[in-house]
Amino acid sequence: MSYRRTRPPQTPFLIGVEVAGTGWILVTWMIANTLAAAIIVVVGTALTVRACETCDRTGWSGGGSMAMDAMVGGTAGGFFGGIAAAILGIHGANTAMALMTASMAGMVGGTLGGWAAFR
């Protein structure tokens, strides 16, 4: 008997979570300005969701919930990335405004990436 470990296909939700969360942690670690970090996370999330959608191996369909999945995933990723950045002690990440900015950056990036993929 052979057991083969297979990885489930990535969804717009999971890609939004991963990109927005890790993006926020890494970018705020390198750039103290949360506005610049937010812009980079928005662009990075949107481009990554869009690029992964075009890959044939993902098996995504152009359903109407793709934009919503990417938006919710980006929001959750930004939120958890903001909390992780605060726990790690990254300068300026331990405020409510930084947490809200992280969430909104993920949401906007996920929305733009999901909407572009849906079109």
Coordinates of N, CA, C and O in Angstrom, one line a residue:
M1 N 0.8 -1.2 0.0 CA 0.0 0.0 0.0 C 0.9 1.2 0.0 O 1.8 1.3 0.8
S2 N 0.5 2.1 -0.8 CA 1.3 3.4 -0.9 C 0.4 4.6 -0.5 O -0.7 4.7 -0.9
Y3 N 1.0 5.3 0.4 CA 0.4 6.5 0.9 C 1.1 7.7 0.3 O 2.3 7.9 0.5
R4 N 0.3 8.5 -0.4 CA 0.9 9.7 -1.0 C 0.3 10.9 -0.4 O -0.9 11.1 -0.3
R5 N 1.1 11.7 0.1 CA 0.7 13.0 0.8 C 0.3 14.0 -0.3 O 1.2 14.3 -1.1
T6 N -0.9 14.4 -0.4 CA -1.3 15.4 -1.3 C -1.7 16.7 -0.6 O -2.2 16.7 0.4
R7 N -1.3 17.8 -1.2 CA -1.6 19.1 -0.7 C -2.9 19.6 -1.3 O -3.1 19.6 -2.5
P8 N -3.9 20.0 -0.4 CA -5.1 20.5 -1.0 C -4.9 21.8 -1.8 O -4.0 22.5 -1.6
P9 N -5.7 22.0 -2.8 CA -5.5 23.2 -3.7 C -5.7 24.5 -2.9 O -6.5 24.5 -2.0
Q10 N -4.9 25.4 -3.2 CA -5.0 26.7 -2.5 C -6.2 27.4 -3.0 O -6.5 27.5 -4.2
T11 N -6.9 28.1 -2.1 CA -8.1 28.8 -2.4 C -7.8 30.3 -2.3 O -6.8 30.7 -1.7
P12 N -8.6 31.2 -2.9 CA -8.4 32.6 -2.7 C -8.3 33.0 -1.2 O -7.5 33.9 -0.8
F13 N -9.1 32.4 -0.4 CA -9.1 32.7 1.0 C -7.8 32.4 1.7 O -7.2 33.2 2.4
L14 N -7.3 31.2 1.4 CA -6.0 30.8 2.0 C -4.8 31.6 1.5 O -3.9 32.0 2.3
I15 N -4.8 31.9 0.2 CA -3.8 32.7 -0.3 C -3.8 34.2 0.3 O -2.8 34.7 0.6
G16 N -5.0 34.7 0.4 CA -5.2 36.0 1.1 C -4.7 36.0 2.5 O -4.0 36.9 2.9
V17 N -5.0 35.0 3.3 CA -4.5 34.9 4.6 C -3.0 34.8 4.7 O -2.3 35.6 5.4
E18 N -2.4 33.9 3.9 CA -1.0 33.7 3.9 C -0.2 35.0 3.5 O 0.7 35.4 4.1
V19 N -0.6 35.6 2.4 CA 0.1 36.7 1.8 C 0.0 38.0 2.7 O 0.9 38.6 3.0
A20 N -1.3 38.3 3.1 CA -1.5 39.4 3.9 C -0.8 39.3 5.3 O -0.2 40.3 5.8
G21 N -0.9 38.1 5.9 CA -0.3 37.9 7.2 C 1.2 38.0 7.2 O 1.8 38.8 7.9
T22 N 1.8 37.1 6.4 CA 3.3 37.1 6.4 C 3.8 38.4 5.8 O 4.8 38.9 6.2
G23 N 3.1 39.0 4.8 CA 3.5 40.2 4.2 C 3.5 41.4 5.2 O 4.5 42.1 5.3
W24 N 2.5 41.4 6.1 CA 2.5 42.5 7.1 C 3.6 42.4 8.1 O 4.3 43.3 8.4
I25 N 3.8 41.1 8.5 CA 4.9 40.9 9.5 C 6.3 41.3 8.9 O 7.0 42.1 9.5
L26 N 6.6 40.8 7.7 CA 7.9 41.1 7.1 C 8.1 42.5 6.7 O 9.1 43.1 7.0
V27 N 7.0 43.1 6.2 CA 7.2 44.5 5.7 C 7.3 45.5 6.9 O 8.1 46.4 6.9
T28 N 6.5 45.3 7.9 CA 6.6 46.2 9.1 C 7.9 46.0 9.8 O 8.4 46.9 10.5
W29 N 8.5 44.8 9.7 CA 9.8 44.6 10.3 C 10.9 45.4 9.6 O 11.8 45.9 10.2
M30 N 10.7 45.6 8.3 CA 11.7 46.3 7.5 C 11.4 47.8 7.4 O 12.3 48.6 7.3
I31 N 10.1 48.2 7.4 CA 9.8 49.6 7.2 C 8.9 50.0 8.4 O 7.9 49.4 8.7
A32 N 9.4 51.1 9.0 CA 8.7 51.6 10.2 C 7.4 52.3 9.9 O 6.5 52.4 10.7
N33 N 7.3 52.8 8.6 CA 6.1 53.5 8.2 C 5.0 52.6 7.9 O 5.1 51.8 6.9
T34 N 3.9 52.6 8.6 CA 2.8 51.7 8.4 C 2.0 52.0 7.1 O 1.4 51.1 6.5
L35 N 2.1 53.2 6.6 CA 1.4 53.6 5.4 C 2.1 52.9 4.2 O 1.5 52.3 3.3
A36 N 3.5 53.0 4.2 CA 4.2 52.3 3.2 C 4.0 50.8 3.3 O 3.9 50.1 2.2
A37 N 4.0 50.2 4.5 CA 3.8 48.8 4.6 C 2.4 48.4 4.1 O 2.2 47.4 3.4
A38 N 1.4 49.2 4.4 CA 0.0 48.9 3.9 C 0.0 48.9 2.4 O -0.7 48.0 1.8
I39 N 0.6 49.9 1.8 CA 0.6 49.9 0.3 C 1.3 48.7 -0.3 O 0.8 48.1 -1.2
I40 N 2.4 48.3 0.3 CA 3.1 47.1 -0.2 C 2.3 45.9 0.0 O 2.2 45.0 -0.9
V41 N 1.6 45.7 1.1 CA 0.8 44.6 1.4 C -0.4 44.5 0.5 O -0.8 43.5 0.0
V42 N -1.0 45.7 0.2 CA -2.2 45.7 -0.7 C -1.8 45.3 -2.1 O -2.4 44.4 -2.7
V43 N -0.7 45.8 -2.6 CA -0.2 45.5 -3.9 C 0.2 44.0 -4.0 O -0.1 43.3 -4.9
G44 N 1.0 43.6 -3.0 CA 1.4 42.2 -3.0 C 0.3 41.2 -2.9 O 0.3 40.2 -3.6
T45 N -0.7 41.5 -2.0 CA -1.8 40.5 -1.9 C -2.6 40.5 -3.2 O -3.0 39.4 -3.7
A46 N -2.9 41.7 -3.8 CA -3.7 41.7 -5.1 C -2.9 41.0 -6.2 O -3.6 40.2 -6.9
L47 N -1.7 41.2 -6.3 CA -0.9 40.6 -7.4 C -0.8 39.1 -7.2 O -0.9 38.3 -8.2
T48 N -0.6 38.7 -6.0 CA -0.4 37.2 -5.7 C -1.7 36.5 -5.9 O -1.7 35.4 -6.5
V49 N -2.8 37.0 -5.4 CA -4.1 36.3 -5.6 C -4.4 36.2 -7.1 O -4.8 35.2 -7.6
R50 N -4.1 37.3 -7.8 CA -4.3 37.3 -9.3 C -3.4 36.3 -10.0 O -3.8 35.6 -10.9
A51 N -2.1 36.3 -9.6 CA -1.2 35.4 -10.3 C -1.5 33.9 -10.0 O -1.4 33.1 -10.9
C52 N -1.9 33.6 -8.7 CA -2.2 32.2 -8.4 C -3.5 31.8 -9.1 O -3.7 30.6 -9.3
E53 N -4.4 32.7 -9.3 CA -5.7 32.4 -10.0 C -5.4 31.9 -11.4 O -6.2 31.1 -11.9
T54 N -4.4 32.4 -12.0 CA -4.2 32.0 -13.4 C -3.4 30.7 -13.6 O -3.3 30.2 -14.7
C55 N -2.9 30.2 -12.5 CA -2.2 28.9 -12.5 C -3.2 27.8 -12.8 O -4.3 27.7 -12.1
D56 N -2.9 26.9 -13.7 CA -3.9 25.8 -14.0 C -3.9 24.8 -12.9 O -4.9 24.1 -12.7
R57 N -2.9 24.7 -12.1 CA -2.8 23.6 -11.1 C -3.7 23.9 -9.9 O -4.0 23.1 -9.1
T58 N -4.2 25.2 -9.7 CA -5.0 25.5 -8.6 C -6.4 25.0 -8.7 O -7.1 24.7 -7.7
G59 N -6.9 24.8 -9.9 CA -8.3 24.3 -10.1 C -9.4 25.3 -9.7 O -10.5 24.8 -9.4
W60 N -9.1 26.5 -9.6 CA -10.1 27.5 -9.2 C -11.1 27.7 -10.4 O -10.7 27.6 -11.5
S61 N -12.3 27.9 -10.0 CA -13.3 28.3 -11.1 C -13.6 29.8 -10.9 O -13.4 30.3 -9.8
G62 N -14.1 30.4 -11.9 CA -14.4 31.8 -11.8 C -15.8 32.0 -11.2 O -16.6 32.7 -11.7
G63 N -16.0 31.4 -10.1 CA -17.3 31.6 -9.4 C -17.4 33.0 -8.8 O -16.5 33.7 -8.6
G64 N -18.7 33.3 -8.4 CA -18.9 34.7 -7.9 C -18.4 34.9 -6.5 O -18.3 36.0 -6.1
S65 N -18.0 33.9 -5.8 CA -17.5 34.1 -4.4 C -16.0 34.2 -4.4 O -15.5 34.4 -3.3
M66 N -15.3 34.2 -5.5 CA -13.9 34.3 -5.5 C -13.4 35.7 -4.9 O -12.5 35.7 -4.0
A67 N -14.0 36.8 -5.3 CA -13.6 38.1 -4.7 C -13.9 38.1 -3.2 O -13.1 38.7 -2.5
M68 N -15.1 37.6 -2.8 CA -15.4 37.6 -1.4 C -14.5 36.7 -0.6 O -14.0 37.1 0.5
D69 N -14.1 35.6 -1.1 CA -13.1 34.7 -0.4 C -11.8 35.4 -0.2 O -11.2 35.3 0.8
A70 N -11.3 36.0 -1.3 CA -10.0 36.7 -1.2 C -10.1 37.9 -0.3 O -9.2 38.2 0.5
M71 N -11.2 38.6 -0.2 CA -11.4 39.8 0.7 C -11.3 39.3 2.1 O -10.6 39.9 3.0
V72 N -12.1 38.3 2.4 CA -12.2 37.8 3.8 C -10.9 37.2 4.2 O -10.4 37.4 5.4
G73 N -10.2 36.5 3.4 CA -8.9 35.9 3.7 C -7.9 37.0 3.9 O -7.1 36.9 4.8
G74 N -7.9 38.0 3.1 CA -6.9 39.1 3.2 C -7.2 39.8 4.5 O -6.2 40.2 5.2
T75 N -8.4 40.1 4.9 CA -8.7 40.7 6.2 C -8.3 39.9 7.4 O -7.6 40.4 8.3
A76 N -8.5 38.6 7.3 CA -8.1 37.8 8.4 C -6.6 37.7 8.5 O -6.0 37.7 9.6
G77 N -5.9 37.6 7.4 CA -4.5 37.5 7.3 C -3.9 38.8 7.9 O -2.9 38.7 8.6
G78 N -4.4 39.9 7.4 CA -3.8 41.2 7.9 C -4.0 41.3 9.4 O -3.2 41.8 10.2
F79 N -5.2 40.9 9.9 CA -5.5 41.0 11.3 C -4.5 40.2 12.2 O -3.9 40.6 13.1
F80 N -4.4 38.9 11.8 CA -3.5 38.0 12.5 C -2.1 38.4 12.3 O -1.3 38.2 13.2
G81 N -1.7 38.9 11.1 CA -0.4 39.4 10.9 C -0.1 40.6 11.8 O 1.0 40.8 12.3
G82 N -1.1 41.5 12.0 CA -0.9 42.6 12.9 C -0.7 42.2 14.3 O 0.1 42.8 15.1
I83 N -1.5 41.2 14.8 CA -1.4 40.7 16.1 C 0.0 40.0 16.3 O 0.7 40.3 17.3
A84 N 0.4 39.3 15.3 CA 1.8 38.6 15.4 C 2.9 39.6 15.5 O 3.8 39.5 16.2
A85 N 2.7 40.7 14.7 CA 3.8 41.7 14.7 C 3.8 42.4 16.0 O 4.9 42.8 16.5
A86 N 2.7 42.7 16.6 CA 2.7 43.3 18.0 C 3.3 42.3 19.0 O 4.1 42.8 19.9
I87 N 3.0 41.1 18.9 CA 3.6 40.1 19.9 C 5.1 40.0 19.7 O 5.8 39.9 20.7
L88 N 5.5 40.1 18.5 CA 7.0 40.0 18.2 C 7.7 41.3 18.6 O 8.9 41.3 18.6
G89 N 7.0 42.3 19.0 CA 7.6 43.5 19.4 C 8.1 44.4 18.3 O 9.0 45.3 18.6
I90 N 7.6 44.3 17.2 CA 8.0 45.2 16.1 C 7.6 46.6 16.4 O 6.4 46.9 16.8
H91 N 8.5 47.6 16.2 CA 8.2 48.9 16.6 C 7.0 49.5 15.9 O 6.9 49.4 14.6
G92 N 6.1 50.1 16.6 CA 4.9 50.7 16.0 C 3.8 49.8 15.7 O 2.7 50.2 15.3
A93 N 3.9 48.5 16.0 CA 2.9 47.5 15.6 C 2.0 47.2 16.8 O 1.1 46.4 16.6
N94 N 2.2 47.8 17.9 CA 1.4 47.5 19.1 C 0.3 48.5 19.4 O 0.0 48.7 20.6
T95 N -0.2 49.1 18.4 CA -1.3 50.0 18.6 C -2.6 49.5 17.8 O -2.5 48.7 16.9
A96 N -3.7 50.0 18.3 CA -5.0 49.7 17.6 C -5.0 50.2 16.2 O -5.5 49.5 15.3
M97 N -4.4 51.3 15.9 CA -4.4 51.9 14.6 C -3.5 51.0 13.6 O -3.9 50.7 12.5
A98 N -2.4 50.4 14.1 CA -1.6 49.6 13.3 C -2.4 48.3 13.0 O -2.3 47.7 11.9
L99 N -3.1 47.7 14.0 CA -3.9 46.5 13.7 C -5.0 46.8 12.7 O -5.2 45.9 11.8
M100 N -5.7 47.9 12.8 CA -6.7 48.2 11.9 C -6.1 48.4 10.5 O -6.7 48.0 9.5
T101 N -5.0 49.1 10.4 CA -4.3 49.3 9.1 C -3.9 48.0 8.5 O -4.1 47.8 7.3
A102 N -3.4 47.0 9.3 CA -3.1 45.7 8.8 C -4.3 45.0 8.2 O -4.3 44.4 7.1
S103 N -5.4 45.0 8.9 CA -6.7 44.4 8.5 C -7.2 45.0 7.2 O -7.6 44.3 6.3
M104 N -7.2 46.3 7.1 CA -7.7 47.0 6.0 C -6.8 46.8 4.8 O -7.3 46.7 3.6
A105 N -5.5 46.8 5.0 CA -4.6 46.5 3.9 C -4.8 45.1 3.3 O -4.9 45.0 2.1
G106 N -5.0 44.1 4.1 CA -5.3 42.8 3.7 C -6.6 42.7 2.9 O -6.8 42.1 1.9
M107 N -7.6 43.5 3.5 CA -8.9 43.5 2.9 C -8.9 44.1 1.5 O -9.5 43.5 0.5
V108 N -8.3 45.2 1.4 CA -8.2 45.9 0.1 C -7.4 45.1 -1.0 O -7.9 44.9 -2.1
G109 N -6.3 44.5 -0.5 CA -5.5 43.7 -1.4 C -6.3 42.5 -1.9 O -6.3 42.1 -3.1
G110 N -7.0 41.8 -0.9 CA -7.8 40.7 -1.3 C -8.9 41.0 -2.2 O -9.2 40.2 -3.1
T111 N -9.5 42.1 -2.0 CA -10.7 42.6 -2.8 C -10.2 42.8 -4.2 O -10.8 42.4 -5.2
L112 N -9.1 43.6 -4.3 CA -8.6 43.9 -5.7 C -8.1 42.6 -6.4 O -8.4 42.5 -7.6
G113 N -7.4 41.7 -5.7 CA -7.0 40.5 -6.3 C -8.1 39.6 -6.7 O -8.2 39.0 -7.8
G114 N -9.1 39.5 -5.8 CA -10.3 38.6 -6.1 C -11.2 39.2 -7.2 O -11.7 38.5 -8.1
W115 N -11.3 40.5 -7.2 CA -12.2 41.2 -8.2 C -11.5 41.0 -9.6 O -12.2 40.8 -10.6
A116 N -10.2 41.3 -9.6 CA -9.5 41.1 -10.9 C -9.5 39.7 -11.4 O -9.7 39.5 -12.6
A117 N -9.5 38.8 -10.5 CA -9.5 37.4 -10.9 C -10.9 37.0 -11.4 O -11.1 36.2 -12.3
F118 N -11.9 37.6 -10.8 CA -13.3 37.3 -11.2 C -13.6 37.9 -12.6 O -14.4 37.3 -13.3
R119 N -13.1 39.0 -12.9 CA -13.3 39.6 -14.2 C -12.7 38.8 -15.3 O -12.9 38.6 -16.3

